[in-house]
XYZ file of C-alpha atoms in Angstrom:
760
model
C -0.114 0.066 0.260
C 1.119 3.205 -0.895
C 1.856 5.731 2.110
C 0.665 9.094 1.889
C 3.267 12.554 3.345
C -0.009 13.553 5.284
C -0.412 10.386 7.480
C 2.992 11.194 9.254
C 2.354 15.125 9.275
C -0.750 14.637 10.698
C 0.461 13.121 13.396
C 3.254 15.304 14.493
C 3.292 16.617 18.237
C 5.543 17.622 21.215
C 4.376 19.793 24.009
C 1.192 19.202 25.782
C 1.481 22.318 27.828
C 0.504 24.540 24.761
C -3.041 22.595 24.473
C -5.854 23.061 26.108
C -6.801 20.427 28.507
C -10.232 19.910 27.293
C -11.026 20.431 23.474
C -14.595 19.546 21.947
C -12.600 18.834 18.320
C -10.110 15.958 18.244
C -6.359 17.330 17.022
C -3.066 16.060 16.770
C -0.539 18.506 17.166
C 3.264 19.218 17.263
C 5.752 22.048 17.813
C 9.193 21.005 17.412
C 11.160 19.015 15.066
C 14.244 17.561 16.918
C 17.215 16.115 15.085
C 18.174 12.397 16.102
C 21.617 12.103 14.547
C 25.125 14.001 14.676
C 25.775 16.189 11.756
C 22.222 16.103 10.524
C 21.766 17.938 6.926
C 18.069 18.870 7.887
C 16.996 21.023 10.922
C 14.314 23.298 11.989
C 14.302 26.347 13.859
C 10.525 26.675 13.651
C 8.223 23.651 13.415
C 4.284 23.742 13.944
C 2.015 21.224 12.617
C -1.816 21.252 13.638
C -3.944 18.188 12.082
C -7.768 18.222 12.427
C -9.615 15.105 11.258
C -13.146 16.701 11.098
C -12.042 18.922 8.008
C -8.986 16.427 6.890
C -6.436 18.998 6.771
C -3.208 19.586 8.516
C -1.769 23.111 8.867
C 2.410 23.106 8.448
C 4.198 25.807 9.332
C 8.033 24.850 8.967
C 11.501 27.352 8.764
C 14.274 24.915 8.326
C 17.647 24.926 7.190
C 18.745 22.181 4.483
C 22.719 21.391 3.445
C 21.108 18.255 1.319
C 21.256 18.639 -2.485
C 19.577 15.915 -4.768
C 16.721 13.649 -4.648
C 15.540 11.596 -1.456
C 13.649 9.687 -0.099
C 11.929 9.407 3.438
C 11.918 6.572 5.879
C 9.432 7.002 8.087
C 8.707 5.081 11.655
C 5.570 5.869 13.933
C 5.583 4.678 17.489
C 3.826 4.892 20.445
C 5.004 3.999 24.155
C 7.659 2.066 22.305
C 5.712 0.038 20.217
C 6.334 0.160 16.129
C 2.732 1.328 14.878
C 3.561 1.618 11.155
C 6.827 1.701 8.876
C 6.997 3.143 5.401
C 8.724 5.016 2.639
C 7.513 8.530 1.303
C 9.146 10.033 -2.269
C 8.659 13.725 -1.795
C 8.341 13.737 -5.708
C 5.325 11.617 -5.668
C 3.467 13.736 -2.967
C 4.240 17.051 -4.616
C 5.973 18.979 -2.037
C 7.886 21.879 -3.686
C 11.059 22.431 -2.108
C 12.131 18.774 -1.382
C 11.979 17.504 -4.733
C 14.811 17.602 -5.482
C 16.276 19.091 -1.941
C 18.488 21.924 -2.173
C 20.724 23.593 0.256
C 19.565 26.597 2.348
C 16.512 28.045 4.453
C 13.351 26.531 3.221
C 10.266 28.225 4.686
C 6.955 26.480 4.291
C 3.659 27.691 5.458
C 0.631 25.705 3.824
C -2.266 23.277 4.490
C -1.925 19.794 3.533
C -5.116 17.816 2.611
C -5.605 14.355 4.504
C -6.884 11.696 2.815
C -9.787 9.642 4.345
C -7.979 6.489 3.910
C -5.445 7.809 6.197
C -7.434 9.192 8.900
C -9.072 5.615 9.204
C -5.472 4.077 9.889
C -5.043 6.703 13.348
C -6.611 4.607 16.320
C -9.377 6.575 17.798
C -7.646 6.417 21.419
C -4.857 8.644 20.101
C -7.301 11.777 20.113
C -8.610 10.893 23.888
C -5.788 9.437 25.873
C -3.939 11.851 27.874
C -0.176 12.884 27.491
C 0.288 10.785 24.430
C 3.774 9.203 24.136
C 3.889 8.647 20.418
C 6.536 9.585 17.796
C 7.013 10.104 14.224
C 10.554 9.597 13.191
C 11.657 10.604 9.557
C 15.264 9.141 8.252
C 15.971 11.181 4.820
C 18.138 8.967 2.727
C 19.943 10.067 -0.635
C 18.887 8.109 -3.802
C 21.656 9.461 -6.473
C 25.443 10.471 -6.215
C 28.400 8.688 -4.817
C 26.387 8.212 -1.224
C 23.187 7.063 -2.762
C 21.271 5.039 -0.120
C 23.004 6.311 2.778
C 21.095 8.778 5.539
C 21.982 12.295 5.559
C 19.626 13.509 8.198
C 17.208 12.269 10.934
C 14.271 14.667 12.554
C 11.352 13.481 14.521
C 8.323 15.008 16.312
C 6.558 13.947 19.403
C 2.332 13.943 19.290
C 0.032 15.489 21.537
C -3.836 15.117 21.161
C -4.503 18.083 23.402
C -5.444 15.841 26.369
C -3.139 16.248 29.428
C -3.350 15.586 33.381
C -1.446 18.670 33.845
C -5.144 20.054 34.879
C -5.805 23.364 36.741
C -8.537 21.693 38.924
C -6.307 19.209 40.192
C -3.713 21.649 41.426
C -6.472 23.747 43.428
C -7.997 20.644 44.940
C -4.757 19.391 46.200
C -3.770 22.777 47.390
C -7.195 23.299 48.967
C -7.478 20.100 50.655
C -3.963 20.312 52.103
C -4.378 24.133 53.078
C -7.847 23.196 54.713
C -6.565 20.495 56.838
C -4.012 22.504 58.394
C -6.380 25.656 59.053
C -8.642 23.086 60.673
C -5.931 21.676 62.875
C -5.152 25.124 63.945
C -8.959 25.740 64.662
C -9.354 22.307 66.423
C -6.197 23.122 68.683
C -7.916 26.204 69.715
C -10.934 24.448 70.790
C -8.952 22.492 73.345
C -8.973 19.034 71.211
C -5.225 18.508 70.988
C -5.269 14.871 70.101
C -7.183 15.476 67.444
C -5.737 18.177 66.031
C -2.014 16.792 66.458
C -3.323 13.669 64.194
C -4.736 15.986 61.610
C -1.804 18.492 61.233
C 0.632 15.671 61.450
C -1.147 14.117 58.182
C -1.631 17.095 56.529
C 1.869 17.812 56.965
C 3.038 14.275 55.871
C 0.694 14.873 52.282
C 2.134 18.283 51.815
C 5.346 16.503 51.998
C 4.572 13.932 49.524
C 3.190 16.729 47.233
C 6.610 18.295 47.303
C 8.327 14.716 46.767
C 6.202 14.387 43.497
C 7.323 18.000 42.248
C 10.962 17.032 42.868
C 10.773 14.375 40.503
C 9.824 16.726 37.884
C 12.712 18.825 38.635
C 15.229 16.182 38.205
C 17.453 16.310 35.079
C 16.240 12.741 34.115
C 14.097 12.417 30.785
C 10.776 11.835 31.799
C 7.846 10.536 29.554
C 4.906 12.678 28.880
C 2.685 11.546 31.206
C 5.051 11.853 34.054
C 5.728 15.411 33.295
C 2.533 16.622 33.440
C 1.637 14.444 36.448
C 4.572 15.901 38.319
C 3.589 19.583 37.069
C 0.181 19.232 38.940
C 2.187 19.602 42.379
C 4.581 22.454 41.508
C 2.555 24.818 43.276
C 3.897 23.240 46.563
C 7.342 24.756 45.339
C 5.871 27.993 44.906
C 5.922 27.620 40.873
C 2.573 29.682 40.030
C 2.769 32.102 37.167
C 1.241 35.456 37.533
C 1.040 37.248 34.417
C 2.391 40.627 36.319
C 4.657 39.293 38.597
C 6.467 37.851 35.642
C 6.935 41.254 34.524
C 7.952 42.556 37.810
C 10.567 39.860 38.507
C 12.050 40.354 34.407
C 12.346 44.209 35.682
C 14.166 43.703 38.825
C 16.417 41.261 37.458
C 17.344 43.457 34.618
C 17.709 46.328 37.125
C 20.100 44.500 39.164
C 22.584 43.880 36.576
C 21.015 40.393 35.183
C 20.091 39.170 31.602
C 16.587 37.851 31.679
C 15.910 34.720 29.412
C 13.510 35.751 26.675
C 12.184 32.142 25.565
C 8.674 32.883 25.133
C 9.144 35.992 23.104
C 10.826 33.684 20.752
C 7.980 31.005 20.317
C 6.761 33.077 17.093
C 10.199 32.188 15.295
C 11.896 29.134 16.927
C 10.691 25.928 18.405
C 11.447 24.605 21.672
C 12.132 20.817 22.365
C 11.302 19.833 25.776
C 13.741 17.134 26.440
C 12.330 13.738 27.414
C 14.503 11.319 25.299
C 18.157 11.246 26.769
C 20.476 13.613 28.178
C 22.663 13.095 24.897
C 20.634 15.786 23.576
C 21.218 18.273 25.858
C 24.841 17.747 25.815
C 25.062 18.092 22.079
C 23.376 21.286 22.416
C 26.016 22.264 25.027
C 28.702 21.309 22.904
C 26.916 23.372 19.680
C 27.194 26.442 21.871
C 30.402 26.035 23.023
C 31.953 25.602 19.528
C 29.850 28.751 18.576
C 31.371 30.774 21.293
C 34.789 29.922 20.175
C 34.186 31.011 16.703
C 32.667 34.194 17.952
C 34.796 37.216 16.537
C 36.656 39.303 19.311
C 39.079 42.140 19.222
C 42.975 41.864 19.236
C 42.890 43.716 22.663
C 39.828 41.885 24.175
C 40.968 39.376 27.210
C 40.483 35.842 27.245
C 38.776 36.223 30.399
C 35.707 38.098 28.934
C 35.489 35.444 26.421
C 35.163 32.811 29.101
C 32.946 35.219 30.953
C 30.748 35.409 27.814
C 30.924 31.409 27.442
C 29.980 31.013 30.802
C 26.722 33.245 30.762
C 25.558 31.291 27.346
C 26.031 28.178 29.808
C 23.556 29.679 32.718
C 20.995 30.340 29.825
C 18.615 28.062 28.053
C 20.526 25.657 25.352
C 19.865 26.596 21.971
C 21.035 24.091 19.156
C 22.896 25.269 15.867
C 19.539 25.492 14.170
C 18.427 27.959 16.536
C 15.747 26.084 18.496
C 15.924 25.853 22.214
C 16.149 22.616 24.358
C 14.942 22.739 28.323
C 15.214 19.893 30.715
C 15.209 19.360 34.561
C 14.209 22.875 36.285
C 14.412 24.750 33.145
C 11.765 22.425 31.632
C 9.216 22.609 34.852
C 9.663 26.641 34.255
C 8.589 26.198 30.929
C 5.424 23.902 31.180
C 4.813 26.443 33.766
C 4.783 29.373 31.468
C 7.798 31.024 33.532
C 11.069 32.319 32.286
C 14.077 30.103 33.853
C 15.485 33.226 35.093
C 12.393 34.021 36.782
C 12.037 30.739 38.762
C 14.142 31.466 41.799
C 12.474 34.552 42.500
C 8.608 33.319 41.817
C 9.161 30.623 44.377
C 10.584 32.754 46.746
C 8.066 35.594 46.510
C 5.279 33.051 46.989
C 6.953 31.812 49.876
C 7.122 35.188 51.470
C 3.204 35.875 50.261
C 2.281 32.928 52.289
C 4.117 34.003 55.418
C 2.851 37.509 55.406
C -0.839 36.065 54.485
C -0.991 34.073 57.204
C 0.640 36.157 59.432
C -1.936 38.760 58.561
C -4.823 36.273 59.001
C -3.843 35.473 62.415
C -3.594 39.093 63.668
C -7.293 39.701 62.195
C -8.658 36.442 63.917
C -6.979 37.735 67.095
C -8.917 41.015 66.977
C -11.721 39.548 65.558
C -12.315 36.925 68.947
C -11.562 39.815 71.155
C -14.293 41.906 69.427
C -16.670 39.262 69.657
C -15.825 38.603 73.399
C -16.320 42.578 73.964
C -19.796 42.703 72.090
C -20.522 39.284 73.907
C -20.987 37.228 70.538
C -18.957 34.923 71.842
C -18.100 33.337 75.337
C -15.153 34.706 77.001
C -13.534 31.176 77.509
C -13.437 30.607 73.616
C -9.991 30.217 72.488
C -8.768 31.547 75.785
C -5.213 30.361 75.210
C -4.757 31.560 71.843
C -6.061 34.930 72.757
C -3.443 35.139 75.531
C -0.584 33.675 73.964
C -1.279 34.555 70.541
C 2.229 36.083 69.459
C 3.845 32.814 70.896
C 1.360 30.830 68.972
C 2.016 33.071 65.587
C 5.837 32.546 66.336
C 5.065 28.507 66.096
C 3.179 28.952 63.065
C 6.034 31.120 61.413
C 8.296 28.348 62.238
C 6.185 25.821 60.436
C 5.835 27.775 57.398
C 9.639 27.855 57.376
C 9.583 23.972 57.497
C 7.195 23.574 54.938
C 8.811 26.027 52.411
C 12.396 24.947 53.036
C 12.291 22.240 50.534
C 11.416 24.941 47.707
C 14.138 27.388 49.170
C 16.412 24.610 49.645
C 16.547 23.359 45.987
C 15.769 26.854 44.147
C 18.383 28.762 46.549
C 21.146 25.921 45.623
C 20.161 26.279 41.714
C 20.758 29.951 41.945
C 23.822 29.229 43.223
C 24.784 27.622 39.622
C 22.785 30.602 37.611
C 24.093 33.765 39.352
C 20.962 35.293 37.399
C 22.194 38.695 38.799
C 24.048 40.230 42.016
C 20.882 40.978 43.962
C 19.277 37.387 43.670
C 22.403 35.645 44.816
C 22.185 38.056 47.605
C 18.784 36.667 48.205
C 19.442 33.301 47.757
C 22.566 33.319 50.720
C 20.323 35.345 52.688
C 17.118 32.409 53.069
C 19.204 29.398 52.188
C 21.625 29.887 55.450
C 18.783 31.969 57.229
C 16.479 29.166 57.096
C 19.167 26.285 57.818
C 20.218 28.395 61.132
C 16.496 29.022 62.119
C 15.518 25.122 61.707
C 18.952 23.923 63.229
C 18.677 26.290 66.133
C 15.014 25.317 66.771
C 15.683 21.551 66.388
C 18.712 22.026 68.899
C 16.215 23.998 70.999
C 13.963 21.145 71.004
C 16.731 18.177 71.702
C 17.931 20.450 74.884
C 14.364 20.667 76.102
C 13.861 17.041 75.843
C 17.048 16.129 77.589
C 16.625 18.350 80.462
C 13.145 17.121 80.966
C 14.616 13.499 80.878
C 17.070 14.488 83.518
C 14.507 16.051 85.705
C 11.697 13.860 85.273
C 12.356 10.758 83.354
C 10.485 11.537 80.476
C 10.733 13.773 77.723
C 6.994 14.375 77.319
C 6.803 16.168 80.547
C 8.150 19.578 79.314
C 7.650 19.351 75.882
C 4.037 19.029 76.208
C 3.286 20.196 79.629
C 4.758 23.718 79.101
C 2.167 25.562 76.377
C 5.067 27.904 75.395
C 7.202 25.022 74.398
C 4.477 23.345 72.691
C 3.008 26.492 70.879
C 6.696 27.667 69.593
C 8.394 24.521 69.031
C 5.944 22.006 69.041
C 5.865 21.853 64.952
C 8.935 20.226 65.179
C 7.971 17.187 67.720
C 4.505 17.007 68.034
C 4.162 14.392 65.443
C 6.556 12.128 66.324
C 6.288 10.135 69.839
C 8.188 12.067 73.031
C 10.963 9.658 72.777
C 11.814 10.385 69.041
C 11.776 13.909 69.732
C 15.158 13.900 67.673
C 13.841 12.722 64.724
C 13.137 16.256 63.023
C 17.402 16.046 62.848
C 17.227 13.282 60.034
C 14.326 14.896 58.267
C 15.936 17.978 57.534
C 19.268 16.242 56.916
C 17.034 13.951 54.405
C 15.246 17.385 52.981
C 18.826 18.836 52.223
C 20.395 16.115 50.421
C 17.616 15.716 48.068
C 17.883 19.515 47.455
C 21.138 19.147 46.755
C 21.130 16.278 44.180
C 18.163 18.169 42.478
C 19.983 21.071 42.525
C 23.428 20.492 41.418
C 22.807 17.385 39.439
C 20.787 19.001 36.683
C 23.202 17.737 33.724
C 23.593 14.117 35.155
C 20.201 12.436 35.531
C 21.438 9.321 36.314
C 23.680 10.480 39.564
C 19.956 12.331 40.811
C 18.311 8.921 40.248
C 21.135 6.903 41.990
C 21.099 9.354 44.954
C 17.274 9.313 45.128
C 17.422 5.406 45.384
C 19.958 6.054 48.394
C 18.239 8.376 50.018
C 14.931 7.356 49.918
C 15.882 3.617 50.749
C 17.635 5.272 54.042
C 14.398 6.978 54.964
C 12.184 3.922 54.662
C 14.039 1.788 56.482
C 14.575 4.087 59.076
C 10.954 5.034 59.437
C 10.079 1.207 59.280
C 12.604 0.234 62.041
C 12.216 3.322 64.493
C 8.592 3.969 63.610
C 9.002 7.590 65.105
C 5.371 8.803 64.611
C 3.246 9.385 67.101
C 0.956 6.321 66.809
C 0.200 3.154 64.676
C -2.022 5.201 62.215
C 0.202 8.003 61.682
C 2.979 5.367 61.662
C 1.280 3.629 58.598
C 0.398 6.831 56.866
C 3.940 7.891 56.817
C 5.686 4.873 56.220
C 3.315 4.326 53.135
C 4.787 7.518 51.653
C 8.304 6.307 52.291
C 7.442 3.295 50.107
C 6.019 5.071 47.167
C 8.693 7.794 47.242
C 11.323 4.467 47.252
C 9.374 3.310 44.390
C 9.171 6.558 42.313
C 13.207 6.785 43.049
C 13.435 2.865 41.035
C 11.046 4.223 38.298
C 13.356 7.466 37.956
C 16.399 5.214 37.591
C 14.713 3.512 34.638
C 13.805 6.547 32.931
C 17.792 7.619 32.390
C 17.680 4.310 30.352
C 20.771 3.371 32.123
C 19.817 -0.551 31.425
C 19.351 -0.069 27.679
C 15.965 -1.026 28.049
C 13.422 -0.772 24.916
C 11.648 2.176 24.644
C 8.634 0.104 25.588
C 9.473 -0.576 28.697
C 9.977 2.946 29.621
C 6.656 4.067 28.247
C 4.912 1.464 29.912
C 6.683 2.326 33.568
C 5.770 5.789 32.767
C 1.912 5.019 32.799
C 2.679 2.673 35.801
C 4.198 5.436 37.963
C 1.175 8.008 37.007
C -1.619 5.308 37.680
C -0.169 4.033 40.941
C 0.534 7.568 42.219
C -2.799 9.051 41.243
C -4.528 5.859 43.213
C -2.097 6.790 46.096
C -2.709 10.378 46.262
C -6.672 10.057 45.994
C -6.565 7.558 48.971
C -4.510 9.814 51.293
C -6.338 12.986 50.255
C -9.813 10.759 51.275
C -8.336 9.762 54.423
C -7.250 12.882 55.093
C -10.778 14.636 54.558
C -12.812 12.049 56.481
C -10.653 12.601 59.476
C -10.922 16.180 59.124
C -14.836 16.165 58.836
C -15.240 13.692 61.590
C -13.335 16.129 63.959
C -15.684 18.569 63.227
C -18.813 16.641 63.170
C -17.985 14.614 66.330
C -18.874 15.434 69.951
C -15.637 14.497 71.172
C -13.031 14.668 68.427
C -10.143 13.149 70.995
C -12.137 9.716 71.531
C -12.008 9.032 67.838
C -8.004 8.518 68.347
C -6.314 6.379 70.817
C -4.101 8.233 73.604
C -0.306 8.141 72.998
C 1.510 6.092 75.263
C 3.859 8.872 76.054
C 1.249 10.450 78.338
C 1.505 13.898 76.386
C -2.332 14.452 76.466
C -2.228 14.066 80.545
C 0.362 16.352 80.562
C -1.396 19.036 78.497
C -4.856 18.733 80.290
C -3.458 18.651 83.648
C -1.664 22.025 82.709
C -3.902 23.697 80.256
C -7.040 21.944 79.348
C -8.832 21.944 82.565
C -10.297 24.625 84.629
C -9.678 25.888 87.892
C -12.958 25.143 89.762
C -12.193 25.847 93.414
C -10.020 28.125 95.464
C -7.300 25.262 96.070
C -6.977 24.915 92.270
C -6.520 28.092 91.608
C -4.209 28.136 94.324
C -2.331 25.315 93.093
C -2.221 27.066 89.446
C -0.756 29.975 91.277
C 2.056 27.957 93.129
C 2.774 26.599 89.575
C 3.081 29.782 88.138
C 0.294 29.385 85.787
C -1.210 32.628 83.976
C -4.557 32.589 83.220
C -5.454 30.809 80.284
C -2.652 28.063 81.403
C 0.832 30.023 80.063
C 3.663 29.898 82.589
C 5.265 32.809 83.285
C 8.205 31.183 85.307
C 8.978 28.665 82.433
C 10.524 30.736 79.931
C 12.117 28.903 77.352
C 13.163 31.729 75.094
C 16.078 32.059 77.329
C 18.658 29.911 78.395
C 16.592 28.265 81.017
C 15.104 25.512 79.475
C 12.890 23.793 81.969
C 11.316 24.489 85.429
C 14.660 25.431 86.976
C 14.938 28.634 85.643
C 15.963 31.955 87.065
C 12.222 33.636 87.739
C 11.517 30.273 89.554
C 14.697 30.184 91.645
C 13.761 33.729 92.638
C 10.266 32.606 93.402
C 11.553 29.783 95.613
C 14.077 32.385 97.529
C 11.363 34.681 98.663
C 8.965 31.606 100.145
C 9.545 30.698 103.833
C 12.675 28.802 104.606
C 10.147 26.423 106.554
C 7.826 25.411 103.439
C 10.092 24.786 100.364
C 8.300 23.920 97.377
C 7.972 20.569 96.204
C 9.402 19.548 92.719
C 6.895 19.122 90.097
C 7.531 15.691 89.951
C 7.017 14.890 93.615
C 5.748 11.318 94.633
C 2.618 13.044 96.355
C 1.533 13.851 92.781
C 3.000 11.001 90.754
C 3.350 11.655 86.974
C 2.083 8.273 85.643
C -0.722 5.876 86.211
C -0.922 3.703 89.261
C -1.233 0.607 87.228
C 1.813 1.345 84.932
C 5.526 1.693 85.676
C 7.124 4.818 84.383
C 9.085 4.949 80.974
C 13.023 3.732 81.567
C 15.857 5.082 79.631
C 18.871 3.343 78.924
C 17.429 0.351 81.028
C 17.625 2.169 84.099
C 16.938 -0.141 87.095
C 17.017 2.078 89.831
C 13.584 3.251 91.423
C 11.923 6.457 90.443
C 12.560 8.553 93.596
C 16.406 8.648 92.285
C 15.843 11.476 90.201
C 18.123 14.571 89.352
C 18.230 16.748 92.304
C 16.064 19.690 92.596
C 17.382 23.143 91.899
C 15.941 24.638 94.861
C 18.285 22.595 97.403
C 17.309 19.664 99.516
C 14.528 19.697 102.136
C 15.377 18.810 105.839
C 16.444 14.905 106.288
C 13.867 14.579 109.180
C 10.801 15.298 107.114
C 8.574 11.972 107.580
C 6.481 10.935 104.921
C 3.594 12.282 107.072
C 5.077 15.465 107.322
C 5.522 15.510 103.573
C 1.731 14.648 102.872
C 0.672 17.334 105.360
C 2.819 20.130 103.940
C 3.292 19.597 100.413
C 2.475 22.596 98.009
C 0.227 20.253 95.911
C -3.305 20.380 97.250
C -3.904 16.469 95.622
C -4.578 14.891 98.803
C -7.082 17.287 100.124
C -8.859 17.188 97.083
C -9.082 13.370 96.755
C -11.078 13.772 100.004
C -13.304 16.652 99.887
C -14.423 17.562 96.111
C -14.207 16.040 92.711
C -12.003 18.411 90.924
C -11.476 18.148 87.139
C -7.463 18.297 88.066
C -7.889 14.859 89.361
C -8.581 13.777 85.626
C -4.893 12.900 84.170
C -1.992 10.840 84.384
C -1.411 9.454 87.938
C -4.874 9.962 89.548
C -7.073 7.280 90.354
C -10.478 7.346 88.708
């Protein structure tokens, strides 16, 4: 059967991002023509083809440069997901293509409508118009038919096919962002209402889900060649890295970069005259483009007096810019690929992510301040009860500090990647300063906060043999530093350190390995394997369900890293394997993400519609809930309760004035407490918070042991207030201890008796 030139031309396509996600009319498009052999005698700087089967025509717009002279024949191969669909030979003379029969050297501009026969249309399977992010390619080998080189290939070009259907959907981005955001907001509201157990579970799952979204985005930021469906899927989560296009902001970023001595990229301004190749096959293409660029720099004319250093600077500048082939078309890969698909110039990407992080911090801070003002107004006007959100109203600045720390932790992956990448790009001096400030500023902030938590926990272990006591009994510590440890069990308070290291190492691989996808894939496998093993062995999260939630995410991230290594084609597998693995990655992660979203939505709904949200979750074995309730949740109902709160130094709403963790005093032994002890009568020294008269642990369970210690519980760290006289008998202690527990047990049923260590 004779094959028409209209058949392959009708199937040419490459960029799904330039097509609408939902079109009523079926189409097949292509927007770039890529070379597939070295020293190809035919290249196109502009190539656009749109085939519409409804009117049986294909519009062709091409600007090509040819060094071929004489008669040629085209060997055409069409593949989809590595499968060979059809193979044929086409003579351009028989097809009546002017300028190609015979071929002549020089620039060949063509713009015409090509009719497509009904027989050719029938040979295109219907699924080609509907399957999202179609991975199909048309490869054309141009062979000479006359002269001494007859039968040899003088050029090879290929074009990718797109049908305008994609999984890179705006609705998916908004849905995932709204669910994750509302879950975090809901946890804050529930915590303000006093349901700490439920709030900590919802917040932990929301943060883990957000981390999974960022891990998906990192796959797309790697320099590994990705199948179209994987590129589109990972693009759905780039919002979590701050990659969001706003037109007027892009104009400001371009102006700012130019004003600070930089040279903005202009790849989108050149789309009407040149094509952009989205690299998805092999990094060899990018290396080929880099080699062409180096050779072009070497051949640039320069004056005799121009120093060689200036020439090297010019070469380095081109190295940082988008790679441009000898034909004039661009090649984008890795981070530049993500920027192009998002409609952002690569030189504006760092500033885009940074700006959205700063906007997030500012908007959340403003919302918290407005919420505080609204609560005070509602209480003043008696629209709300005076005890609503009492802890937030009395300590909202501390809560705000904790929220800002949590936002820093959320934004750390994006800022680490783009700040490190900016170090390799040097778009302008001002952007380099911003990158240095935010990168090292966030590392120092989070590192100092992690060290602070470890110091507090160790002091709590030394004084009370339980890290949960100070970590969860003091609202100042919980609200300010809790973002680092509340999702973990109390004995795993240190786990935030390996988490920060995990994020930083992945960011380094993404930022510094853009030109070597194999190194990135191997690095991801090692990092994700270590994360999976550590999470499975230590199981550091607060309870069984949260551990399962996070270990499942670690397992999926490890599986994705294996897929990433396959995409590098380091195993020289058939292209069919790469195409199928890309579909498997998309399907597995789509189902997994849907399950996680549904779990988070359901758990958040239950929190708001259950009378006792805390009852849905089992209480953690580290007794954190008992400490929080005994210090903050329960109200003082008797004079003795109020007296006990005063003796502990509690302020109204549960905040302790003596426990100042912002200073060097990490525990109850602060200077203010020492001064309070000095002012009290010598005959009545205050009891230690861990006094046996008020046990910290239930009577039916022994306190937790650390380092297999066997000594009795009373062998604790010495009190900072000095030792009581040795002749005090247990009866005297029971009668004169600062705790009113014994009196209340006999005379009333104060809610202070509800908590760890009290008989029910």
